[in-house]
PDB file of C-alpha atoms in Angstrom:
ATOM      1  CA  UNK A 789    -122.012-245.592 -85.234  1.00 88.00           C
ATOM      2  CA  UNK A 790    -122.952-244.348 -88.739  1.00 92.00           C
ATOM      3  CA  UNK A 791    -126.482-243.967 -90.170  1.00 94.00           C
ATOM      4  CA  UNK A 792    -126.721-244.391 -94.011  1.00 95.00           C
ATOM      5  CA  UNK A 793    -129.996-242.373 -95.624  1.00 96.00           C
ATOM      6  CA  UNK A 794    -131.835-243.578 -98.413  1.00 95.00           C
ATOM      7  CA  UNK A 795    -134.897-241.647-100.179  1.00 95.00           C
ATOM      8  CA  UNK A 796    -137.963-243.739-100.431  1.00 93.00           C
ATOM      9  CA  UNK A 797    -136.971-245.264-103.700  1.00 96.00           C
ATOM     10  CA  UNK A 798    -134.266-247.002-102.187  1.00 94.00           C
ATOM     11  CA  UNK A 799    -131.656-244.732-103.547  1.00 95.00           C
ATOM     12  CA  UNK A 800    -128.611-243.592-101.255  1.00 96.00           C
ATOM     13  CA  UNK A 801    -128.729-240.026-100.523  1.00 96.00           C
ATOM     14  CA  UNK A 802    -125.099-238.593-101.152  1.00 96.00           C
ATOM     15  CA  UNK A 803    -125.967-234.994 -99.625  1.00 96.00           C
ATOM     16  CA  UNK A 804    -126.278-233.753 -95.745  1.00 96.00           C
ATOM     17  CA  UNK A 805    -128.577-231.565 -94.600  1.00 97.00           C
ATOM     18  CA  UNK A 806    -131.123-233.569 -92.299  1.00 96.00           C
ATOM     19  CA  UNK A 807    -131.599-233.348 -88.311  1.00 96.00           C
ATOM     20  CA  UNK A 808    -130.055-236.672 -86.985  1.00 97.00           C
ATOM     21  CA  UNK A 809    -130.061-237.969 -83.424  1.00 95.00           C
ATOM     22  CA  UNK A 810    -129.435-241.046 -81.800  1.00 93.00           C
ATOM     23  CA  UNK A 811    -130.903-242.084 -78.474  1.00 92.00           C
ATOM     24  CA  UNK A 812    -130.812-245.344 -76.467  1.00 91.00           C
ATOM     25  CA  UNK A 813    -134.232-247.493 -76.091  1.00 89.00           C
ATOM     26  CA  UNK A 814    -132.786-250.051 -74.354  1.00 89.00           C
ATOM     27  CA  UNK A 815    -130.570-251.802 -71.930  1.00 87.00           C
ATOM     28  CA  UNK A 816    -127.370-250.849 -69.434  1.00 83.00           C
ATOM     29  CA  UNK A 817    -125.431-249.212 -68.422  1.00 78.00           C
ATOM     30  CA  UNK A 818    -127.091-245.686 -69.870  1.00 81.00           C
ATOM     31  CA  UNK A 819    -124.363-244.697 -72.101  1.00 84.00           C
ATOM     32  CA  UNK A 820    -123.614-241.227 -73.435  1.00 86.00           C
ATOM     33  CA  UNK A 821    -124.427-240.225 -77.045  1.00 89.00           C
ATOM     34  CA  UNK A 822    -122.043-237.743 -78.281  1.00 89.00           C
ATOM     35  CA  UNK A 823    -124.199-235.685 -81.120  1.00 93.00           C
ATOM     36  CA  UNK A 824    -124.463-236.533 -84.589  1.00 94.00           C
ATOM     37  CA  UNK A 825    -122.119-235.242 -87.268  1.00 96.00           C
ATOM     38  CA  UNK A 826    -123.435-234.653 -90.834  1.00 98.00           C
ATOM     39  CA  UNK A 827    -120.592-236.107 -92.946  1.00 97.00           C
ATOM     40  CA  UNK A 828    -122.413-234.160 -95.628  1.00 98.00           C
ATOM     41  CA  UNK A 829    -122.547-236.982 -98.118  1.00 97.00           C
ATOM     42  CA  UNK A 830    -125.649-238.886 -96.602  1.00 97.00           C
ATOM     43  CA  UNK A 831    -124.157-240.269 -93.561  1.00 96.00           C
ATOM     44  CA  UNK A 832    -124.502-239.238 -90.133  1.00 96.00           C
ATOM     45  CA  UNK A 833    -121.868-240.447 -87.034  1.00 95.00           C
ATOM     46  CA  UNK A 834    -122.277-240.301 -83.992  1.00 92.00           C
ATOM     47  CA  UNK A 835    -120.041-241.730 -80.934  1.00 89.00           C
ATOM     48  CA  UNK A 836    -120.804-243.900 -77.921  1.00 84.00           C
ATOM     49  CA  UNK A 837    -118.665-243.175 -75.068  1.00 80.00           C
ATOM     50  CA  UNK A 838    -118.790-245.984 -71.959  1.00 77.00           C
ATOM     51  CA  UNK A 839    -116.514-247.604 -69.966  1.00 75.00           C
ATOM     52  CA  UNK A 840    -119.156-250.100 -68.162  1.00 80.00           C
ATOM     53  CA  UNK A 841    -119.824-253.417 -69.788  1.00 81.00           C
ATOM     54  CA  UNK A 842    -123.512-253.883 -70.844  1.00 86.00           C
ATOM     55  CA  UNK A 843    -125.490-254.601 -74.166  1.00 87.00           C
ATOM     56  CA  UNK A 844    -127.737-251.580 -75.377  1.00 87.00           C
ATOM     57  CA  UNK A 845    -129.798-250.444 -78.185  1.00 89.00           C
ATOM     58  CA  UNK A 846    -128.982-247.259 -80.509  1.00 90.00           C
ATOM     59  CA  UNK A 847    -132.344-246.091 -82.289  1.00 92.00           C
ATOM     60  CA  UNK A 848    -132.140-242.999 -85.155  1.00 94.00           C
ATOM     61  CA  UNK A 849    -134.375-240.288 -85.760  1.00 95.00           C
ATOM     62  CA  UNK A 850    -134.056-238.243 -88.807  1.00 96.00           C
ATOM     63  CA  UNK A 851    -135.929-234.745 -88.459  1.00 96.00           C
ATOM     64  CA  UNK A 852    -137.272-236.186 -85.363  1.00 96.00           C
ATOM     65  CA  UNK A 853    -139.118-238.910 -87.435  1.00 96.00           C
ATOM     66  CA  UNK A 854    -137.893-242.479 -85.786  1.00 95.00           C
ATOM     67  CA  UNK A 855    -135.988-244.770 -88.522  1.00 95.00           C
ATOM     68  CA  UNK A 856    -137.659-247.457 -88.718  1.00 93.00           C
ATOM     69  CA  UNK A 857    -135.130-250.323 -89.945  1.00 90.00           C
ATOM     70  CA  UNK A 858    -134.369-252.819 -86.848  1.00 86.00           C
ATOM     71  CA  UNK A 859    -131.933-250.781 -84.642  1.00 82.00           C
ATOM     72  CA  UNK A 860    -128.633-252.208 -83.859  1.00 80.00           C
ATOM     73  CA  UNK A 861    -127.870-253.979 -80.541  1.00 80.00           C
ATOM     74  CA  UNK A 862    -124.627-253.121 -79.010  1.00 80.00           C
ATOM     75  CA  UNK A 863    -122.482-254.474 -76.498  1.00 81.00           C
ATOM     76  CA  UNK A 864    -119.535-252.449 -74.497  1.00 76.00           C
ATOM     77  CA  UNK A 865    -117.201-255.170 -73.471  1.00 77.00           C
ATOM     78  CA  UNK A 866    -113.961-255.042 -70.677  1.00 75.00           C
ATOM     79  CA  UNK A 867    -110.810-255.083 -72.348  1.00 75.00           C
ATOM     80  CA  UNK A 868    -107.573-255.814 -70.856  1.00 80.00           C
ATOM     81  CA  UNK A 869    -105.739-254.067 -68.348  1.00 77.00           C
ATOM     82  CA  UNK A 870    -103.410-251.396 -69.424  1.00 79.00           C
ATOM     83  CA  UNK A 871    -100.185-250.561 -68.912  1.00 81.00           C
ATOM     84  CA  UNK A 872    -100.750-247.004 -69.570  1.00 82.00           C
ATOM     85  CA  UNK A 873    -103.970-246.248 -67.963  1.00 78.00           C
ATOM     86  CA  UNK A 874    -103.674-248.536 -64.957  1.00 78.00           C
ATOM     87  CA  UNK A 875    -103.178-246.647 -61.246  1.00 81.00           C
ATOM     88  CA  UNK A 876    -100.890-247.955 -58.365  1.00 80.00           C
ATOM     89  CA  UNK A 877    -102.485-246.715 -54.866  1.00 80.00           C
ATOM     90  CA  UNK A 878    -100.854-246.571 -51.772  1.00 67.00           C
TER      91      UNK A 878
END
């Protein structure tokens, strides 16, 4: 997931430099967060890793301040099954 930053005239910052984090408020399964990156041009990434299905909701602090724009709801769904990952037990 990628947060944008914008100044408080609206404008898009296009340098890095702030504390970001990303935390889950809501939902299941509790997912892990891996920490944000600082693309250094205003954005901030950071990656959820889960392999459980569930719907969950991301929320973004910047220097520990919570961004206040509606946070995203996000849903882990099952893909297929794979060829390459699946196990035969026996």
């Amino acid at each position: 997931m990628t947060l944008t930053t914008f100044d408080n005239a609206g404008n898009k910052c296009v340098t890095g430099g702030a504390t970001v984090s990303f935390l889950q408020v809501s939902g299941n399964p509790v997912v892990k967060i891996i920490p944000a990156q600082d693309n250094g041009d205003g954005t901030y990434t950071a990656t959820v890793t889960e392999k459980t299905a569930g719907n969950f909701t991301i929320q973004a602090k910047i220097f520990d301040n919570k961004v206040t724009t509606p946070a995203p709801a996000l849903t882990v769904s099952r893909g297929p099954a794979s060829v390459t990952t699946s196990v035969i037990n026996g």
